[in-house]
Coordinates of C-alpha atoms and ligand atoms in Angstrom, one line a residue:
Chain A
X40 CA 16.4 27.2 -43.9
X41 CA 19.3 24.7 -43.0
X42 CA 19.0 25.1 -39.5
X43 CA 14.9 24.5 -39.8
X44 CA 16.1 21.3 -41.5
X45 CA 18.2 20.4 -38.6
X46 CA 16.0 21.2 -36.0
X47 CA 13.4 18.9 -37.7
X48 CA 16.1 16.5 -38.3
X49 CA 17.1 16.6 -34.3
X50 CA 13.1 16.5 -33.1
X51 CA 11.9 13.0 -33.3
X52 CA 10.9 11.7 -29.5
X53 CA 11.1 8.0 -30.4
X54 CA 13.4 6.4 -32.2
X55 CA 13.3 2.4 -32.1
X56 CA 15.6 0.1 -33.8
X57 CA 15.3 -3.5 -34.0
X58 CA 13.7 -3.3 -30.1
X59 CA 13.2 -7.0 -28.7
X60 CA 11.5 -7.6 -25.1
X61 CA 11.3 -10.7 -23.7
X62 CA 9.5 -12.9 -20.8
X63 CA 11.3 -15.7 -20.5
X64 CA 11.2 -17.3 -23.6
X65 CA 8.3 -14.9 -25.4
X66 CA 9.3 -12.2 -27.1
X67 CA 6.5 -9.6 -26.0
X68 CA 8.0 -6.9 -28.5
X69 CA 9.6 -8.7 -31.6
X70 CA 12.6 -6.7 -33.6
X71 CA 10.6 -3.6 -34.2
X72 CA 11.8 -0.3 -35.5
X73 CA 9.9 2.5 -36.1
X74 CA 10.5 6.6 -35.4
X75 CA 8.0 8.8 -33.5
X76 CA 8.6 12.5 -34.4
X77 CA 7.7 15.6 -32.0
X78 CA 4.2 16.3 -32.3
X79 CA 2.9 13.3 -34.1
X80 CA -0.3 11.6 -33.1
X81 CA 0.4 7.8 -33.4
X82 CA -2.4 5.2 -32.4
X83 CA -1.0 1.6 -31.6
X84 CA -3.7 -1.2 -32.5
X85 CA -3.5 -4.7 -32.1
X86 CA -5.4 -7.4 -30.5
X87 CA -4.9 -8.0 -26.9
X88 CA -1.4 -9.6 -26.0
X89 CA 0.1 -8.3 -29.2
X90 CA 3.1 -6.4 -27.0
X91 CA 1.0 -3.2 -27.0
X92 CA 1.3 -2.5 -23.0
X93 CA 5.1 -3.9 -23.5
X94 CA 6.1 -1.4 -26.0
X95 CA 4.5 1.5 -24.4
X96 CA 6.6 0.8 -21.2
X97 CA 9.4 0.4 -23.5
X98 CA 8.6 4.1 -24.6
X99 CA 8.4 5.2 -21.3
X100 CA 11.8 3.7 -19.8
X101 CA 10.1 1.2 -17.6
X102 CA 11.7 -1.6 -19.6
X103 CA 14.8 -1.9 -21.2
X104 CA 15.2 -3.4 -24.1
X105 CA 16.7 -6.9 -24.3
X106 CA 18.1 -6.4 -27.9
X107 CA 18.0 -3.1 -29.9
X108 CA 18.7 0.5 -29.5
X109 CA 16.1 2.8 -27.9
X110 CA 16.0 6.3 -28.1
X111 CA 14.2 8.6 -26.3
X112 CA 14.2 12.4 -26.5
X113 CA 17.8 12.2 -28.1
X114 CA 18.8 9.7 -25.0
X115 CA 19.8 6.4 -25.6
X116 CA 18.2 4.8 -22.8
X117 CA 20.1 2.0 -22.5
X118 CA 23.4 4.4 -21.3
X119 CA 21.0 5.9 -19.0
X120 CA 22.2 6.2 -15.0
X121 CA 19.2 5.7 -12.9
X122 CA 19.4 9.4 -12.1
X123 CA 19.4 10.5 -15.8
X124 CA 16.5 7.9 -16.2
X125 CA 14.2 10.1 -13.7
X126 CA 14.8 13.0 -15.0
X127 CA 13.7 11.8 -18.6
X128 CA 10.8 10.4 -17.2
X129 CA 9.7 13.8 -15.9
X130 CA 9.1 14.5 -19.8
X131 CA 7.4 11.8 -20.2
X132 CA 3.7 11.1 -19.4
X133 CA 2.0 8.0 -19.0
X134 CA -1.1 7.1 -18.3
X135 CA -1.5 3.6 -17.2
X136 CA -4.5 1.4 -18.1
X137 CA -5.5 1.7 -14.8
X138 CA -4.6 4.8 -14.2
X139 CA -2.3 4.6 -11.1
X140 CA -4.1 7.2 -9.1
X141 CA -3.9 7.3 -5.3
X142 CA -7.8 6.3 -4.5
X143 CA -8.2 8.2 -1.3
X144 CA -6.3 11.6 -2.0
X145 CA -8.1 14.2 -3.7
X146 CA -8.3 15.1 -7.2
X147 CA -6.2 18.2 -7.0
X148 CA -3.7 15.8 -5.0
X149 CA -3.3 13.2 -7.6
X150 CA -2.7 15.9 -10.2
X151 CA -0.4 17.7 -8.5
X152 CA 2.2 14.6 -8.3
X153 CA 2.1 14.9 -11.9
X154 CA 5.1 17.4 -11.0
X155 CA 6.4 15.4 -8.4
X156 CA 9.4 14.1 -10.4
X157 CA 10.7 17.6 -11.0
X158 CA 9.8 18.8 -7.4
X159 CA 11.3 15.9 -5.2
X160 CA 10.2 14.6 -2.3
X161 CA 9.3 16.8 0.5
X162 CA 8.3 19.4 -2.2
X163 CA 5.5 16.9 -3.2
X164 CA 4.6 16.1 0.5
X165 CA 4.1 20.0 1.3
X166 CA 2.1 20.2 -1.9
X167 CA -0.1 17.3 -0.9
X168 CA -1.0 19.1 2.6
X169 CA -0.8 22.4 1.3
X170 CA -1.1 23.1 -2.3
X171 CA 0.3 26.7 -3.5
X172 CA -2.7 29.1 -4.6
X173 CA -0.5 29.1 -8.4
X174 CA -1.0 25.4 -8.6
X175 CA -4.5 25.1 -7.6
X176 CA -5.2 27.4 -9.8
X177 CA -3.6 26.0 -12.7
X178 CA -4.8 22.7 -12.2
X179 CA -8.5 24.3 -11.8
X180 CA -8.1 25.6 -15.1
X181 CA -7.0 21.9 -16.7
X182 CA -9.8 20.3 -14.7
X183 CA -12.0 23.2 -16.1
X184 CA -10.7 21.9 -19.4
X185 CA -11.2 18.5 -19.5
X186 CA -14.3 19.0 -18.2
X187 CA -14.7 18.3 -14.2
X188 CA -13.5 21.4 -12.5
X189 CA -16.1 21.1 -9.8
X190 CA -14.2 17.7 -8.8
X191 CA -11.1 20.0 -7.5
X192 CA -11.5 18.5 -4.2
X193 CA -13.6 15.1 -4.2
X194 CA -11.6 12.1 -3.6
X195 CA -10.2 10.2 -6.3
X196 CA -12.7 7.0 -5.2
X197 CA -15.7 8.4 -5.2
X198 CA -15.3 9.5 -8.4
X199 CA -17.1 7.6 -11.9
X200 CA -14.6 5.6 -13.7
X201 CA -15.2 8.3 -16.7
X202 CA -14.2 11.2 -14.1
X203 CA -11.2 9.4 -12.4
X204 CA -9.6 9.0 -16.4
X205 CA -10.4 13.0 -16.3
X206 CA -8.4 13.0 -13.6
X207 CA -5.3 10.7 -14.6
X208 CA -5.2 13.3 -18.3
X209 CA -5.2 16.1 -15.7
X210 CA -1.8 14.5 -13.9
X211 CA -0.2 14.6 -17.5
X212 CA -1.1 17.8 -18.7
X213 CA 0.1 19.4 -14.9
X214 CA 3.5 17.8 -15.9
X215 CA 3.9 19.5 -19.3
X216 CA 5.2 16.8 -20.9
X217 CA 7.1 16.6 -24.3
X218 CA 5.1 13.1 -24.6
X219 CA 2.2 11.5 -23.9
X220 CA 1.5 7.7 -23.6
X221 CA -1.7 6.5 -22.8
X222 CA -2.3 2.4 -22.7
X223 CA -6.0 1.6 -23.4
X224 CA -7.2 4.9 -22.0
X225 CA -10.9 3.8 -22.9
X226 CA -10.7 0.4 -22.4
X227 CA -13.4 0.2 -19.7
X228 CA -15.9 3.3 -20.3
X229 CA -18.7 3.0 -22.6
X230 CA -18.6 3.8 -26.4
X231 CA -19.8 7.1 -26.1
X232 CA -17.3 8.5 -23.9
X233 CA -14.6 6.7 -25.7
X234 CA -14.8 9.2 -28.6
X235 CA -15.1 11.6 -26.2
X236 CA -11.5 10.5 -24.4
X237 CA -9.8 10.0 -27.7
X238 CA -10.7 13.5 -29.1
X239 CA -9.6 15.4 -25.8
X240 CA -6.5 13.4 -26.0
X241 CA -6.0 14.7 -29.5
X242 CA -7.1 18.0 -29.2
X243 CA -5.0 18.4 -26.1
X244 CA -1.8 17.0 -27.9
X245 CA -2.6 19.8 -30.6
X246 CA -3.4 22.7 -28.1
X247 CA 0.6 21.8 -26.5
X248 CA 2.3 20.2 -29.1
X249 CA 3.1 17.6 -27.1
X250 CA 3.8 13.9 -28.9
X251 CA 0.7 11.4 -28.5
X252 CA 1.0 7.9 -28.6
X253 CA -2.2 6.2 -27.5
X254 CA -3.1 2.1 -27.7
X255 CA -6.2 1.4 -28.4
X256 CA -8.2 -2.0 -29.0
X257 CA -10.7 -0.2 -31.2
X258 CA -9.7 0.4 -34.6
X259 CA -13.0 2.9 -36.1
X260 CA -11.6 5.3 -33.3
X261 CA -7.8 5.3 -33.8
X262 CA -8.7 5.5 -37.5
X263 CA -11.2 8.3 -37.2
X264 CA -8.5 10.6 -35.1
X265 CA -5.2 9.6 -35.7
X266 CA -3.2 10.9 -39.0
X267 CA -0.8 7.3 -38.1
X268 CA -1.5 3.7 -37.3
X269 CA 1.1 1.1 -36.4
X270 CA -0.4 -2.2 -35.9
X271 CA 0.9 -4.9 -34.0
X272 CA 0.6 -8.4 -34.2
X273 CA 2.4 -11.5 -31.5
X274 CA 5.2 -8.8 -30.8
X275 CA 5.7 -7.8 -34.6
X276 CA 4.7 -4.3 -36.4
X277 CA 2.4 -5.6 -39.3
X278 CA 1.5 -2.1 -40.3
X279 CA 2.4 1.5 -39.6
X280 CA 1.6 4.0 -42.0
X281 CA -1.9 6.6 -42.8
X282 CA -5.2 5.0 -41.7
X283 CA -6.0 5.4 -45.4
X284 CA -3.7 3.3 -46.3
X285 CA -5.2 0.0 -44.1
X286 CA -6.4 -2.4 -46.4
X287 CA -9.1 -5.2 -45.2
X288 CA -6.2 -7.3 -46.0
X289 CA -3.7 -5.4 -43.3
X290 CA -6.7 -5.6 -40.9
X291 CA -7.1 -9.8 -41.3
X292 CA -3.2 -9.9 -40.7
X293 CA -3.9 -7.8 -37.4
X294 CA -6.8 -9.4 -36.0
X295 CA -7.9 -12.3 -37.8
X296 CA -7.3 -15.5 -35.9
X297 CA -4.7 -17.9 -38.5
X298 CA -5.2 -21.7 -38.8
X299 CA -2.8 -22.6 -36.4
X300 CA -4.1 -20.1 -33.5
X301 CA -7.6 -21.8 -34.7
X302 CA -6.4 -25.1 -34.0
X303 CA -4.7 -24.0 -30.4
X304 CA -8.2 -22.4 -29.8
X305 CA -10.3 -25.4 -31.1
Chain B
X105 CA -19.3 -36.0 -6.9
X106 CA -15.8 -38.1 -6.5
X107 CA -13.5 -35.3 -6.1
X108 CA -16.1 -33.8 -3.3
X109 CA -16.1 -37.2 -1.6
X110 CA -12.7 -37.2 -1.5
X111 CA -12.9 -33.9 -0.4
X112 CA -15.0 -34.7 2.7
X113 CA -12.6 -37.3 3.5
X114 CA -9.6 -35.6 3.7
X115 CA -11.4 -33.1 6.4
X116 CA -12.4 -35.7 8.1
X117 CA -8.8 -37.3 8.8
X118 CA -7.9 -33.8 9.7
X119 CA -10.6 -33.3 12.3
X120 CA -9.7 -36.9 13.8
X121 CA -6.0 -36.0 13.6
X122 CA -6.9 -32.7 15.6
X123 CA -9.0 -34.5 18.3
X124 CA -6.3 -37.1 18.4
X125 CA -3.3 -34.7 18.9
X126 CA -5.8 -32.9 22.0
X127 CA -6.1 -36.1 23.6
X128 CA -2.4 -36.9 23.3
X129 CA -1.4 -33.2 24.6
X130 CA -4.1 -33.7 27.7
X131 CA -2.6 -36.7 28.7
X132 CA 1.1 -36.0 28.8
X133 CA -0.2 -32.7 30.8
X134 CA -1.9 -34.3 33.2
X135 CA -5.2 -32.7 32.2
X136 CA -8.3 -33.8 34.6
X137 CA -11.5 -32.1 35.3
X138 CA -10.5 -32.3 38.9
X139 CA -7.8 -29.7 38.1
X140 CA -10.1 -27.2 38.4
X141 CA -11.4 -27.7 41.9
X142 CA -9.5 -26.6 44.7
X143 CA -7.7 -28.7 46.6
X144 CA -8.3 -28.1 50.5
X145 CA -10.5 -26.3 52.4
X146 CA -7.9 -23.5 52.8
X147 CA -8.1 -23.1 48.5
X148 CA -11.5 -22.9 48.6
X149 CA -11.7 -20.6 51.1
X150 CA -9.9 -18.3 49.0
X151 CA -11.7 -18.9 45.4
X152 CA -15.3 -18.3 47.7
X153 CA -13.4 -15.3 49.4
X154 CA -12.2 -14.1 45.2
X155 CA -15.1 -14.1 44.1
X156 CA -17.3 -12.6 46.8
X157 CA -15.0 -9.6 46.4
X158 CA -16.1 -9.3 42.8
X159 CA -19.6 -8.1 44.3
X160 CA -17.8 -5.8 46.9
X161 CA -14.7 -4.4 45.3
X162 CA -13.0 -1.8 47.8
X163 CA -14.0 1.8 47.9
X164 CA -11.5 2.1 50.8
X165 CA -8.2 0.2 51.4
X166 CA -8.1 -2.7 52.8
X167 CA -4.3 -2.6 54.5
X168 CA -5.0 -0.8 58.0
X169 CA -1.3 0.5 57.8
X170 CA -2.3 3.1 54.8
X171 CA -2.3 6.1 56.5
X172 CA -5.6 8.3 56.3
X173 CA -4.2 11.3 54.8
X174 CA -3.6 9.0 51.5
X175 CA -5.2 9.0 48.3
X176 CA -8.3 7.5 48.1
X177 CA -8.3 3.9 46.3
X178 CA -10.1 5.1 43.6
X179 CA -8.2 7.8 42.5
X180 CA -5.0 5.6 43.0
X181 CA -7.0 3.2 40.4
X182 CA -7.5 6.2 38.0
X183 CA -4.0 7.3 37.6
X184 CA -3.2 4.1 37.7
X185 CA -5.7 3.3 34.5
X186 CA -3.5 6.7 32.8
X187 CA -0.4 5.4 33.9
X188 CA -1.3 2.3 31.7
X189 CA -2.5 4.4 29.2
X190 CA 0.6 6.7 28.9
X191 CA 2.6 3.6 28.6
X192 CA 0.5 2.0 26.4
X193 CA 0.7 5.1 24.1
X194 CA 4.7 5.9 25.0
X195 CA 5.4 2.3 23.6
X196 CA 3.2 2.4 20.8
X197 CA 4.7 5.9 19.4
X198 CA 8.3 4.1 19.3
X199 CA 6.8 1.2 17.6
X200 CA 4.8 2.6 15.1
X201 CA 7.5 4.7 13.1
X202 CA 10.2 2.0 13.8
X203 CA 7.1 -0.5 12.0
X204 CA 7.0 2.3 9.2
X205 CA 10.9 1.8 8.3
X206 CA 10.7 -1.7 8.4
X207 CA 7.7 -2.2 6.3
X208 CA 9.2 0.2 4.4
X209 CA 12.1 -1.9 3.8
X210 CA 10.4 -5.0 4.1
X211 CA 8.6 -4.5 0.9
X212 CA 9.1 -4.3 -3.0
X213 CA 6.3 -1.9 -4.2
X214 CA 8.8 1.1 -3.9
X215 CA 11.4 -0.6 -6.2
X216 CA 12.8 1.4 -9.0
X217 CA 12.3 -0.1 -12.1
X218 CA 13.8 -1.0 -14.5
X219 CA 16.0 -2.9 -11.4
X220 CA 18.0 -5.5 -12.4
X221 CA 21.7 -6.3 -11.4
X222 CA 23.3 -5.6 -8.2
X223 CA 20.6 -3.1 -7.3
X224 CA 18.3 -6.0 -7.3
X225 CA 20.4 -8.0 -5.1
X226 CA 21.2 -5.5 -2.9
X227 CA 17.4 -4.4 -2.2
X228 CA 16.3 -8.2 -1.8
X229 CA 19.1 -8.6 0.9
X230 CA 17.4 -5.2 2.6
X231 CA 14.2 -6.9 1.8
X232 CA 14.6 -10.3 3.3
X233 CA 17.1 -8.7 6.6
X234 CA 14.4 -6.6 7.5
X235 CA 11.9 -9.2 7.5
X236 CA 14.0 -11.9 9.1
X237 CA 14.2 -9.1 11.6
X238 CA 10.4 -8.6 12.4
X239 CA 9.8 -11.7 12.9
X240 CA 12.7 -12.2 14.8
X241 CA 11.5 -9.2 17.6
X242 CA 7.7 -10.3 17.0
X243 CA 8.7 -14.1 17.8
X244 CA 9.6 -13.1 21.4
X245 CA 6.8 -12.1 24.1
X246 CA 7.3 -8.6 25.4
X247 CA 6.6 -9.8 28.8
X248 CA 10.2 -12.0 27.9
X249 CA 11.5 -8.7 26.3
X250 CA 10.5 -6.8 30.0
X251 CA 12.6 -9.6 31.7
X252 CA 15.2 -9.4 29.6
X253 CA 15.4 -5.5 29.6
X254 CA 14.6 -5.1 33.0
X255 CA 17.2 -7.3 34.3
X256 CA 20.0 -5.5 32.1
X257 CA 18.7 -2.2 32.3
X258 CA 17.0 -2.0 35.7
X259 CA 13.4 -1.3 36.2
X260 CA 12.9 2.1 34.0
X261 CA 10.0 3.1 32.3
X262 CA 11.6 3.4 29.3
X263 CA 13.1 -0.3 29.2
X264 CA 9.3 -1.3 29.5
X265 CA 8.5 0.8 26.8
X266 CA 11.0 -0.5 24.6
X267 CA 10.6 -3.9 25.9
X268 CA 7.0 -3.5 24.6
X269 CA 8.1 -1.5 21.2
X270 CA 10.0 -4.4 20.2
X271 CA 7.8 -6.9 19.1
X272 CA 4.9 -4.8 18.3
X273 CA 6.9 -3.4 15.7
X274 CA 7.6 -6.7 14.4
X275 CA 3.9 -7.0 14.2
X276 CA 2.8 -3.7 12.9
X277 CA 5.7 -3.7 10.6
X278 CA 4.9 -7.2 8.9
X279 CA 1.4 -6.1 8.5
X280 CA 2.6 -2.9 7.5
X281 CA 4.9 -4.1 4.4
X282 CA 2.1 -6.1 3.4
X283 CA -0.2 -3.7 3.1
X284 CA 2.1 -1.5 1.0
X285 CA 3.0 -4.0 -1.6
X286 CA -0.8 -5.5 -1.8
X287 CA -2.2 -2.4 -2.5
X288 CA -0.2 0.6 -3.5
X289 CA 1.2 -1.5 -6.7
X290 CA -0.6 0.5 -9.4
X291 CA -0.2 3.9 -8.1
X292 CA 3.5 3.0 -7.3
X293 CA 4.1 2.0 -10.7
X294 CA 2.7 5.1 -12.1
X295 CA 4.4 7.6 -10.1
X296 CA 7.9 5.8 -11.0
X297 CA 7.0 5.8 -14.4
X298 CA 6.9 9.7 -14.3
X299 CA 10.0 10.3 -12.2
X300 CA 9.2 10.0 -8.5
X301 CA 12.5 8.3 -6.6
X302 CA 11.9 5.7 -3.8
X303 CA 11.2 7.5 -1.0
X304 CA 8.9 10.0 -2.6
X305 CA 7.0 7.3 -4.1
X306 CA 6.8 5.6 -0.6
X307 CA 5.9 9.1 1.2
X308 CA 3.1 10.5 -1.6
X309 CA 2.1 7.3 -3.5
X310 CA 2.0 4.5 -1.0
X311 CA 1.7 5.5 2.6
X312 CA -1.4 8.0 2.1
X313 CA -2.9 4.7 0.2
X314 CA -2.3 2.5 2.9
X315 CA -2.8 5.1 5.6
X316 CA -6.6 4.1 6.7
X317 CA -5.4 0.7 7.3
X318 CA -2.4 1.7 8.9
X319 CA -4.3 4.0 11.3
X320 CA -7.1 1.2 11.7
X321 CA -4.5 -1.3 12.5
X322 CA -2.3 0.7 14.5
X323 CA -5.1 1.4 16.8
X324 CA -5.8 -2.0 17.1
X325 CA -2.5 -2.9 18.2
X326 CA -3.0 0.1 21.1
X327 CA -5.6 -1.6 22.4
X328 CA -3.0 -4.9 22.8
X329 CA -0.6 -2.4 23.8
X330 CA -3.0 -1.4 26.5
X331 CA -3.5 -4.8 28.0
X332 CA 0.2 -5.6 27.3
X333 CA 1.2 -2.4 29.7
X334 CA -1.2 -3.9 32.3
X335 CA 0.6 -7.0 32.7
X336 CA 4.0 -5.7 32.6
X337 CA 2.9 -3.9 35.9
X338 CA 3.2 -7.6 37.5
X339 CA 7.2 -7.6 36.3
X340 CA 7.9 -4.2 38.5
X341 CA 6.2 -1.7 35.5
X342 CA 4.2 1.1 37.4
X343 CA 1.3 1.1 35.6
X344 CA -1.7 -0.7 37.0
X345 CA -1.1 -4.4 36.7
X346 CA 1.4 -3.2 39.4
X347 CA -1.0 -2.0 41.8
X348 CA -2.8 -5.5 41.3
X349 CA 0.0 -7.7 41.9
X350 CA 0.5 -5.5 45.1
X351 CA -2.4 -6.0 46.7
X352 CA -3.0 -9.6 45.5
X353 CA -0.1 -10.6 47.0
X354 CA -1.4 -9.0 50.5
X355 CA -4.7 -11.0 49.4
X356 CA -6.5 -7.7 49.1
X357 CA -9.5 -9.5 46.5
X358 CA -11.7 -6.4 47.0
X359 CA -8.8 -3.9 46.0
X360 CA -7.8 -6.2 43.5
X361 CA -11.4 -5.8 41.9
X362 CA -11.4 -2.4 42.4
X363 CA -8.7 -2.0 40.1
X364 CA -9.5 -4.6 37.5
X365 CA -13.2 -2.8 37.1
X366 CA -11.3 0.2 36.1
X367 CA -8.8 -1.4 33.9
X368 CA -12.2 -3.1 32.3
X369 CA -13.8 0.3 32.3
X370 CA -11.0 1.7 30.5
X371 CA -10.3 -0.8 27.9
X372 CA -14.2 -0.4 27.1
X373 CA -14.2 2.8 26.7
X374 CA -10.8 2.5 24.1
X375 CA -12.4 -0.5 22.3
X376 CA -15.8 1.8 21.6
X377 CA -13.4 5.0 20.5
X378 CA -11.3 2.3 18.5
X379 CA -14.6 1.1 16.8
X380 CA -15.8 4.9 15.9
X381 CA -12.6 5.3 14.4
X382 CA -12.6 2.0 12.1
X383 CA -16.3 3.0 11.5
X384 CA -15.4 6.4 10.3
X385 CA -12.6 5.4 7.9
X386 CA -14.6 3.0 6.8
X387 CA -17.5 5.1 5.1
X388 CA -14.7 7.8 4.2
X389 CA -12.8 5.9 2.1
X390 CA -14.9 3.6 0.7
X391 CA -13.7 0.4 2.8
X392 CA -10.7 -0.7 4.0
X393 CA -9.4 -4.4 5.4
X394 CA -9.1 -5.4 9.1
Ligands
ADP662 N1 5.2 -9.1 -16.8 C1 4.9 -9.9 -17.7 N2 5.4 -11.2 -17.7 C2 5.4 -12.6 -18.6 N3 4.3 -12.1 -19.5 C3 3.8 -10.8 -19.8 C4 4.2 -10.3 -19.3 N4 3.5 -8.9 -19.7 C5 2.9 -9.4 -20.7 N5 3.5 -10.6 -20.8 C6 3.1 -11.2 -22.0 O1 3.3 -10.8 -23.2 C7 2.2 -10.5 -24.8 C8 2.4 -8.5 -24.6 O2 1.8 -8.3 -23.4 P1 1.2 -6.7 -23.6 O3 2.2 -6.2 -23.9 O4 0.3 -6.8 -22.1 O5 0.1 -7.2 -24.8 P2 -1.5 -6.1 -25.2 O6 -1.0 -5.0 -24.3 O7 -1.5 -5.7 -26.7 O8 -2.2 -6.8 -24.8 C9 1.6 -11.0 -23.9 O9 1.1 -12.9 -24.5 C10 1.5 -11.1 -22.4 O10 1.0 -12.6 -21.8
MG663 MG1 -2.2 -4.6 -22.6

């Protein structure tokens, strides 16, 4: 019993404690604290410019906090050597907003790079030219799961936006991550597909047991699929809790222009 | 309206300034239309002879001292064309890998992230030194490099190849580094975020992305290298330029034209081939500039 308790105490994916990240004078993420535990599914919501992308880049260790403490999978990020940082990143899958695929490689070549962080340069080069049978089978299964198995050998730049998104998701799954971070994965697809994509990400998180943290513009989608929402506004966290707890006041705090901002707009 | 008038006003001044600069240059160089007219009857004869020879290229040696059993001139010319091709290809084989390394060092898309303090300082130094080095080697023309190398190392094909490869790696490397930095940021960032190392990012994320443009541009430079290899014949490297130079020295203009036609034929063929490659890359990758 106490062993289980210990494990559950240890099992946090992110501990972020009074973290600030600045661009010059601007505090894109301002004195933010929260914890995300293993296996949790969290939606990061907030208007554009509220700091969602910056926060995701902090969580995937591409940025280091200017102030505060950030612990990712029990590693304090600021003390890691570049090598340790890279090792840590192999367990964190990120789907950036613009997907970051290599456009003139095929789907399978892009997906296989998901394991590249663990495999190193030479092995990755070989994977691109001569993918192993085992990898090809696994990737085929993953593409089947995300619904584009017939695109295994298609060049990514010949695929539609939605299909490219699936390739990026497949790359993240092939990485076998402990955490998947996705930055506005549905900002460039139509509403029906957006819903499918968010649903797929949540299902995959449940199937594989990885922590999921997705930034979303669309509050309705976030409320429908995520048990926990973190709302940001101008670098601050203004809401953290279950969607049922999100009052209309909270929503106003999140999305409505304040008086001073209206003045600036006018 | 007013702003537009201002813009056109500026343009007028620029055009007027350029025209003035041209007139100054022409005046200081003593340019007159008479410069195109041969100065005396001897030169008139030679001019006529040269252009008449164009209609009547040599099918046999003009030099009577060439032994009868020597290889025919067209065969020698074709061999010269292949020597030129070989030479240009050799130079490009040196230049492209060098340019890849220089282009890698002179780009920043692969830099680790976060990248602060000492690492950043070192990377910036590497970046600027390689950019400086590239601009130094390409600011000197291959003909000058060739003269320097040949006087230092004697006339050898390798010296000539290095002389040609140097400025070419400079130009190629500059274009490579810009292609790398402009095109591949997204993919490079994404791969960094999942633990790929710098060299790995370059090899699997950046290079494949930039490849169509790299190939297209390298091929274009290969066409330039061909023309340059022919020119290097004039400083003694054995390419078709050497044969042209030797015949020209003896006023065997008809031989000169034979070689020139062969050279032109080769360049046309290579240009067509290059256009084919460009078209194929263009259609198969959904567009690449250059
Ligand atoms: N690289 C950067 N340099 C300077 N300012 C930036 C940079 N990235 C983001 N910002 C600024 O930080 C704030 C938060 O941006 P971001 O994290 O992208 O918000 P979101 O993803 O919620 O739209 C914005 O005001 C933005 O202009
Ligand atoms: Mg964003």
